[in-house]
Coordinates of C-alpha atoms in Angstrom, one line a residue:
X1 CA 16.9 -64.4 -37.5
X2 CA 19.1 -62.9 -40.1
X3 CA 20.9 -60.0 -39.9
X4 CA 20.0 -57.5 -42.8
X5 CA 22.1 -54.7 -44.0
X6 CA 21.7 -51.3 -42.6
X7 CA 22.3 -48.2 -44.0
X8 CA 23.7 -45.8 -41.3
X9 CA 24.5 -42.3 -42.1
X10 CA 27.0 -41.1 -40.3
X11 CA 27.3 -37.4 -39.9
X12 CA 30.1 -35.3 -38.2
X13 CA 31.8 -32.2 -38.7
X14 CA 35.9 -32.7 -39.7
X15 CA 37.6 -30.2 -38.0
X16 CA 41.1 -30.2 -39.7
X17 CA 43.4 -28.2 -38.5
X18 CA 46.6 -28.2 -40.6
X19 CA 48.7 -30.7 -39.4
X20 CA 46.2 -31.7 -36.5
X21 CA 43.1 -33.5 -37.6
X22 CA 39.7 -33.9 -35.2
X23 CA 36.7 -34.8 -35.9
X24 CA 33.3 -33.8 -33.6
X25 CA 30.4 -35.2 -34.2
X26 CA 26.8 -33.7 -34.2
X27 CA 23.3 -35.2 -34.5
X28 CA 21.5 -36.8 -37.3
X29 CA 18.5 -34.5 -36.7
X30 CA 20.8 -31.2 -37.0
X31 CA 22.2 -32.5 -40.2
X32 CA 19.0 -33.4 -41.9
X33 CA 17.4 -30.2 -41.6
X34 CA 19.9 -28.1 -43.4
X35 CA 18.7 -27.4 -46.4
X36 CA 18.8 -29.4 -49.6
X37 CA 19.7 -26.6 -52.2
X38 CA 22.8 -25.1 -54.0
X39 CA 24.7 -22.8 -51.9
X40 CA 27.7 -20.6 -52.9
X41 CA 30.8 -21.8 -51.4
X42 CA 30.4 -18.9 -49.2
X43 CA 27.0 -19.5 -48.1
X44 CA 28.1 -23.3 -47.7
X45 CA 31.3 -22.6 -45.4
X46 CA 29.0 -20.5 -43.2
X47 CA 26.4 -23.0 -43.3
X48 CA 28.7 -25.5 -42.3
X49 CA 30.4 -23.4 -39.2
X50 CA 26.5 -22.7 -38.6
X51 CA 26.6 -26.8 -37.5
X52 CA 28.9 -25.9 -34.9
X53 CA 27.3 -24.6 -31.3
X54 CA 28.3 -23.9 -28.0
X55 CA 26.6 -25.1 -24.9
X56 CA 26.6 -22.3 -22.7
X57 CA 25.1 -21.7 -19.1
X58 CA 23.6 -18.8 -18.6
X59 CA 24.6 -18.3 -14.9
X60 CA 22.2 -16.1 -14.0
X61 CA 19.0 -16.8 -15.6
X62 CA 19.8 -20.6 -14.9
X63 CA 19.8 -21.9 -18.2
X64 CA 21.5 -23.0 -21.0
X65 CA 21.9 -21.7 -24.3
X66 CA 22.8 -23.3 -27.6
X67 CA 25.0 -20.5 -29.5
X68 CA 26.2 -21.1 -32.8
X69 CA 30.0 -20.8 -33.0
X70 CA 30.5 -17.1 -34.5
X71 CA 27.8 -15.7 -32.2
X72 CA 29.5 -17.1 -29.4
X73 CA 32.7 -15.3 -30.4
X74 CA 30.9 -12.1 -30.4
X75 CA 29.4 -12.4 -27.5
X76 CA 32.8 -13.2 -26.0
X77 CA 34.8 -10.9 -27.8
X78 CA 32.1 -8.0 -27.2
X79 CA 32.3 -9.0 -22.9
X80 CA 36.1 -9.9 -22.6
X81 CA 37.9 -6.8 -24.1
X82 CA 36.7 -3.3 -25.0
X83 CA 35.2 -2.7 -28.0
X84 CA 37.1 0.6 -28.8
X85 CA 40.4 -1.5 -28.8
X86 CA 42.0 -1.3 -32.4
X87 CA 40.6 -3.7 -35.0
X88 CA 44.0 -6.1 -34.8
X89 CA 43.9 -6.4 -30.9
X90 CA 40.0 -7.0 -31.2
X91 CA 41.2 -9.5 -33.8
X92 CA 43.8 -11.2 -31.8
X93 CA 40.8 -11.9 -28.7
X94 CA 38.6 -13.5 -31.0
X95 CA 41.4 -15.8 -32.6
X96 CA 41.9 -16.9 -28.8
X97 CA 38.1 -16.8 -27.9
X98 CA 38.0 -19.5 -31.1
X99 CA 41.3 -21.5 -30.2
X100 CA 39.7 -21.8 -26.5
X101 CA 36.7 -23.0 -27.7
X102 CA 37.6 -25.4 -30.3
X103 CA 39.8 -26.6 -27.7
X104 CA 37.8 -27.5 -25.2
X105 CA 35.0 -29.0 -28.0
X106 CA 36.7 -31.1 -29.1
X107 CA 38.2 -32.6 -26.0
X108 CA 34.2 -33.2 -25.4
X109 CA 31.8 -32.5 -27.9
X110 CA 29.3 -32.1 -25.3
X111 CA 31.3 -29.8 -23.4
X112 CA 29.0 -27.0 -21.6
X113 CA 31.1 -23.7 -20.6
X114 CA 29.4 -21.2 -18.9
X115 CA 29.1 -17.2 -19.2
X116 CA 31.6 -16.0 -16.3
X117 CA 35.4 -15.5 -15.8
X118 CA 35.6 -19.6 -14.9
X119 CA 35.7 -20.2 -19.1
X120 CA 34.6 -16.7 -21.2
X121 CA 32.6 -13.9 -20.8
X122 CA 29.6 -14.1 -22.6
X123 CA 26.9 -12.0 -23.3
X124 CA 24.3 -11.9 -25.7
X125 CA 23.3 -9.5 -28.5
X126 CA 19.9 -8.5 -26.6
X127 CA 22.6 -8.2 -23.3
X128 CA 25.0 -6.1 -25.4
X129 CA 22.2 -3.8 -26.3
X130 CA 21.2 -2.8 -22.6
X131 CA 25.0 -2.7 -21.7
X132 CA 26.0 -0.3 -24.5
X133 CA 22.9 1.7 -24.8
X134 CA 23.3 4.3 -28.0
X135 CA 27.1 2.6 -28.7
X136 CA 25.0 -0.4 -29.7
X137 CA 25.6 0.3 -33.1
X138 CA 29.3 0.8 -34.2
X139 CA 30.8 -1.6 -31.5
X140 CA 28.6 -4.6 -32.4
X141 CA 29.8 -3.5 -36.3
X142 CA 33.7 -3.6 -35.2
X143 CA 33.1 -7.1 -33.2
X144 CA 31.5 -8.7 -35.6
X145 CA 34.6 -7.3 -38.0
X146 CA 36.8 -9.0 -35.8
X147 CA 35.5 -12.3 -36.0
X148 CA 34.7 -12.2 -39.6
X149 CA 38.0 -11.4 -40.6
X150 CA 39.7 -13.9 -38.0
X151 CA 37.2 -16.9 -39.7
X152 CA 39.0 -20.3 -39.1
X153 CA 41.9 -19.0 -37.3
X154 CA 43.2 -20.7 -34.6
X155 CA 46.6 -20.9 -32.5
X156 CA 48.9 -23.8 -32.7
X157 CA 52.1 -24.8 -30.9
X158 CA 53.6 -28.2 -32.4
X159 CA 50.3 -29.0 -34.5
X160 CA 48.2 -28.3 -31.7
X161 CA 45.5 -26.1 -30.3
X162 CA 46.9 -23.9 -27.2
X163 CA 45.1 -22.7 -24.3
X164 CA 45.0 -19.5 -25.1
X165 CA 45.4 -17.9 -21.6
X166 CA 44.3 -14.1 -21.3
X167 CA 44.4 -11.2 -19.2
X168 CA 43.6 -7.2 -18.5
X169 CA 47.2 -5.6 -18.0
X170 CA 50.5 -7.1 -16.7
X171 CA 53.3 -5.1 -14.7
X172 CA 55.5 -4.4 -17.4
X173 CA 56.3 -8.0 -18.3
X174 CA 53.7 -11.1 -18.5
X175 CA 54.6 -14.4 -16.2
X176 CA 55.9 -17.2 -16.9
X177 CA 53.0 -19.6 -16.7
X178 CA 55.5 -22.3 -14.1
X179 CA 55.6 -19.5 -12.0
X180 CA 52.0 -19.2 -11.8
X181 CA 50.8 -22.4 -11.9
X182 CA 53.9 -24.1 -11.6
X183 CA 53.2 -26.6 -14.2
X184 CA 56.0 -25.2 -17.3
X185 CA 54.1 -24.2 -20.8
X186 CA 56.5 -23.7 -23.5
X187 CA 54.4 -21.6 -25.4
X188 CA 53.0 -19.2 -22.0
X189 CA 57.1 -17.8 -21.3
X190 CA 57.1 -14.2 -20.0
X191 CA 57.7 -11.3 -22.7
X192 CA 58.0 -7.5 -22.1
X193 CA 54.8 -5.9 -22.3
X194 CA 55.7 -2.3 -22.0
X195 CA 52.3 -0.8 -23.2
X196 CA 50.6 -1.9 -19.9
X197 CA 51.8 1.0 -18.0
X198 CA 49.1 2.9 -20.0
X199 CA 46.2 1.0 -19.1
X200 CA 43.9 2.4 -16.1
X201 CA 44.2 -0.6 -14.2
X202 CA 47.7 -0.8 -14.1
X203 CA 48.5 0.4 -10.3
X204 CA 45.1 0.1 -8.2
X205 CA 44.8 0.4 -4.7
X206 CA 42.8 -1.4 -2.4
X207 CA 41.7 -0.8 1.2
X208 CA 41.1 -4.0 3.5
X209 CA 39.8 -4.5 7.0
X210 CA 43.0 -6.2 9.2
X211 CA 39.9 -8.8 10.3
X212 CA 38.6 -9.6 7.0
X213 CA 42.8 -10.2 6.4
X214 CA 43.3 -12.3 9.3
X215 CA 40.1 -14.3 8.3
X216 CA 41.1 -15.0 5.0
X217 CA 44.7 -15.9 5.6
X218 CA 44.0 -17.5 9.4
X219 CA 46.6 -15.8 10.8
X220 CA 46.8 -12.9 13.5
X221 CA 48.2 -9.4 12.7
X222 CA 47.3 -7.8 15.1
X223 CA 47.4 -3.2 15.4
X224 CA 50.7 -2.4 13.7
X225 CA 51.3 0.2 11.3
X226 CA 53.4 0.2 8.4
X227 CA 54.5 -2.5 5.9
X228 CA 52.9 -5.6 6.6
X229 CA 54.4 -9.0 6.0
X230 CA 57.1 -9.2 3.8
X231 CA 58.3 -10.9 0.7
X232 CA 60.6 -14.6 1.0
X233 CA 61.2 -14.8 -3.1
X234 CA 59.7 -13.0 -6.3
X235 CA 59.6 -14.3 -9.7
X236 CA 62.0 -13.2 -12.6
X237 CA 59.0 -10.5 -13.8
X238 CA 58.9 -9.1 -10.0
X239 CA 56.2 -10.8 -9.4
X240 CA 56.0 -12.0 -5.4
X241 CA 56.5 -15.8 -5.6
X242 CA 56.7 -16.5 -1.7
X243 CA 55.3 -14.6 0.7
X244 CA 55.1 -14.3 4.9
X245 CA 52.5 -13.3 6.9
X246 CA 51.4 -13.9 10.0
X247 CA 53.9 -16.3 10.7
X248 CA 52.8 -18.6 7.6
X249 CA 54.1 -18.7 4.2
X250 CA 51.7 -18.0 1.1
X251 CA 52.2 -17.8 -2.5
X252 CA 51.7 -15.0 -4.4
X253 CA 48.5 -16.4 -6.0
X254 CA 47.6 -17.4 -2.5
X255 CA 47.8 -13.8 -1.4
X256 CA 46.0 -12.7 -4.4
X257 CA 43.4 -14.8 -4.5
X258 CA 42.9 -15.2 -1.1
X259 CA 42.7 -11.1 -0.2
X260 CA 41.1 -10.8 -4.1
X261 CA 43.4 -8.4 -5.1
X262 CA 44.5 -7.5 -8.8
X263 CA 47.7 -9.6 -9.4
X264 CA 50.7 -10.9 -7.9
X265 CA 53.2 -7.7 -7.7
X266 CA 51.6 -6.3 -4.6
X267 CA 52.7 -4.4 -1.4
X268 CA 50.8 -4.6 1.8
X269 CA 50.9 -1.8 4.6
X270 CA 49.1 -1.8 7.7
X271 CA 47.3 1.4 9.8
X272 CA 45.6 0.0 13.0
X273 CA 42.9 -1.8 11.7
X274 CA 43.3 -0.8 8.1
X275 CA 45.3 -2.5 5.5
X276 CA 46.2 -1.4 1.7
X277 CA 46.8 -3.1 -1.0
X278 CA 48.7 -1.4 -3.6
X279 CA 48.7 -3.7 -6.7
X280 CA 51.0 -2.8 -10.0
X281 CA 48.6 -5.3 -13.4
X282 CA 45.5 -6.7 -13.4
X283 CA 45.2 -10.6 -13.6
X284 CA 46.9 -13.9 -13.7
X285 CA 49.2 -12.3 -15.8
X286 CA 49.9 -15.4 -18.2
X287 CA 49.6 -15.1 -21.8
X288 CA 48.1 -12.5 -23.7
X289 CA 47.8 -8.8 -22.2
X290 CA 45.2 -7.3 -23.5
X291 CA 46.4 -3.8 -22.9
X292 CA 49.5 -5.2 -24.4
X293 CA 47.7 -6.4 -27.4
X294 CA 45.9 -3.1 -27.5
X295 CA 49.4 -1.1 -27.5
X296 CA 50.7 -3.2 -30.0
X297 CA 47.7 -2.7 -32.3
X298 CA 48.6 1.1 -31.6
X299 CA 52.0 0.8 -33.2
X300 CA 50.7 -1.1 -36.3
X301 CA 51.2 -4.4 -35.2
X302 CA 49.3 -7.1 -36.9
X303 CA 46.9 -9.8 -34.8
X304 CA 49.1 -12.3 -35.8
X305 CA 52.2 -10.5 -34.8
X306 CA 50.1 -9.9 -31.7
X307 CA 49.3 -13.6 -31.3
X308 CA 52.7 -14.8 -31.8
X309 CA 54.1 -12.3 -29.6
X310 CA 52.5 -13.0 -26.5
X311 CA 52.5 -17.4 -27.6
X312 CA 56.1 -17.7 -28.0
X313 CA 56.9 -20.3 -30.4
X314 CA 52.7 -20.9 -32.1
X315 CA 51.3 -20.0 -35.4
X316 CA 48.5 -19.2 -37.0
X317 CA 46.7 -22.6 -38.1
X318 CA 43.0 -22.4 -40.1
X319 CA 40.9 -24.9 -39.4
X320 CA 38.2 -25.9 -42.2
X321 CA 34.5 -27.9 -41.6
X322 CA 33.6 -30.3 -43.5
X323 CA 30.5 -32.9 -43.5
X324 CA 31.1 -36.5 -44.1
X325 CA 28.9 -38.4 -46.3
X326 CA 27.0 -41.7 -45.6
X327 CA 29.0 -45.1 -44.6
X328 CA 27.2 -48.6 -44.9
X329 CA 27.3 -51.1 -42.3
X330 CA 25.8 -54.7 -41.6

């Protein structure tokens, strides 16, 4: 039997992002149903970014949500840094929130990211109201600022969307991500962050049971009192690099994520059966400090100043969406 001609419309959103250029498809069915009248170009960019969702999983209701891009921001924005930050350092989360995002999209358009730490925070605006109770109001206003007025932008290093790395508060300086990771980012190079030493989480202590110690680290400490372990090697930012205890050798990130403490410049002393953790940041320490962010906000700094600052070497890129048209195949 003889072929016959087909007409297949082809729909997809064109992410461009100046001088990258992506393109992430969505469904027939989602493209049919927007509606068929004149729209201002406003209405139509908004329309357009409207195509875009996130696939997010609700980790504790066990679901998963479809969230359309800009309330997915909010939501992520609104959960990952406080709303009564300054409008630039607001601004400066939610051009990451995006980058990450984007990023990940269009590696797989049917990415799913879920709600916790292990991608963003996320919380929705029926969430947001139970969290913030009476401060509903104004802080859903200023989030929704911040990702209004950071529409399109995105970070770039060499034409290309970063991973946008964030955290709470460093020690004074933010690590070098080959330190951390050990895998070298040109973009993630430590900077001086001295605003972090005004954030309430930058020295915490924490209090341990030697046993829950021993069992984490499967070594033996036994009843000593004083400092415990000690450090082999720290990082350029003071960070502990190489650590022994027990007769083993950990990393720093071992040792923090092992014993859950706040970041990698720690100090460990031992009272019996009693250990404390005294910890100077709070995170990976990589990237953005959101305290440092916050401080630089204070002093007038811009979001992009902010941005650029803690990505050495990116820029900020804007992406624009638009729909291609129909394409004709036999």
């Amino acid at each position: 039997m003889k072929k016959a001609a087909v007409l297949i419309f082809l729909f997809a959103l064109v992410i461009i992002i100046i001088p990258a250029v992506v393109v992430i498809p969505f469904t027939q069915k989602a493209a049919q149903e927007q509606p068929q009248k004149k729209v201002s170009q406003t209405q139509n960019s908004a329309a357009r970014h409207a195509l875009i969702s996130v696939t997010v999983y609700r980790s504790t209701e066990k679901r998963t949500d479809q969230v359309a891009l800009n309330d997915y921001l909010i939501g992520v924005v609104g959960s990952e840094m406080p709303a009564k930050f300054r409008i630039e350092a607001l601004k400066a989360q939610a051009i990451a929130a995006r980058t990450y995002i984007m990023a990940r999209i269009i590696e797989n358009p049917n990415v799913r990211v879920t709600d916790t730490v292990q991608n963003q925070v996320y919380h929705s605006p029926e969430e947001f109201k139970k969290i913030w109770g009476k401060d509903y109001g104004w802080k859903m206003k200023k989030i929704k600022q911040a990702v209004a007025e950071t529409n399109n932008q995105v970070v770039t290093y060499g034409g290309k969307l970063i991973s946008p790395v964030f955290f709470s508060t460093s020690n004074g300086q933010t690590e070098n991500a080959k330190d951390y990771w050990t895998t070298d980012v040109p973009y993630l190079k430590s900077v001086p962050s001295p605003w972090d030493k005004l954030s309430p989480k930058y020295k915490i202590e924490k209090t341990l049971r030697a046993a829950d110690v021993e069992q984490a680290l499967g070594v033996s400490i036994g009843n000593n009192k004083g400092s415990l372990g000690k450090v082999i090697r720290k990082t350029s930012t003071d960070h502990v690099a190489l650590y022994e205890l027990g007769g083993k050798q950990f990393t720093g990130r071992q040792i923090r994520e092992k014993l859950n403490l706040s970041s990698t410049d720690f100090q460990l002393t031992q009272n019996g059966d009693t250990i404390k953790a005294l910890t100077l940041g709070s995170g990976h320490d990589v990237g953005l400090s959101q305290y440092g962010a916050e401080g630089m906000a204070r002093e007038g700094k811009s979001a992009k100043q902010i941005i650029t600052y803690f990505y050495q070497g990116t820029q900020i890129s804007k992406m624009t969406v638009k729909k291609q048209g129909a394409i004709a195949k036999k």
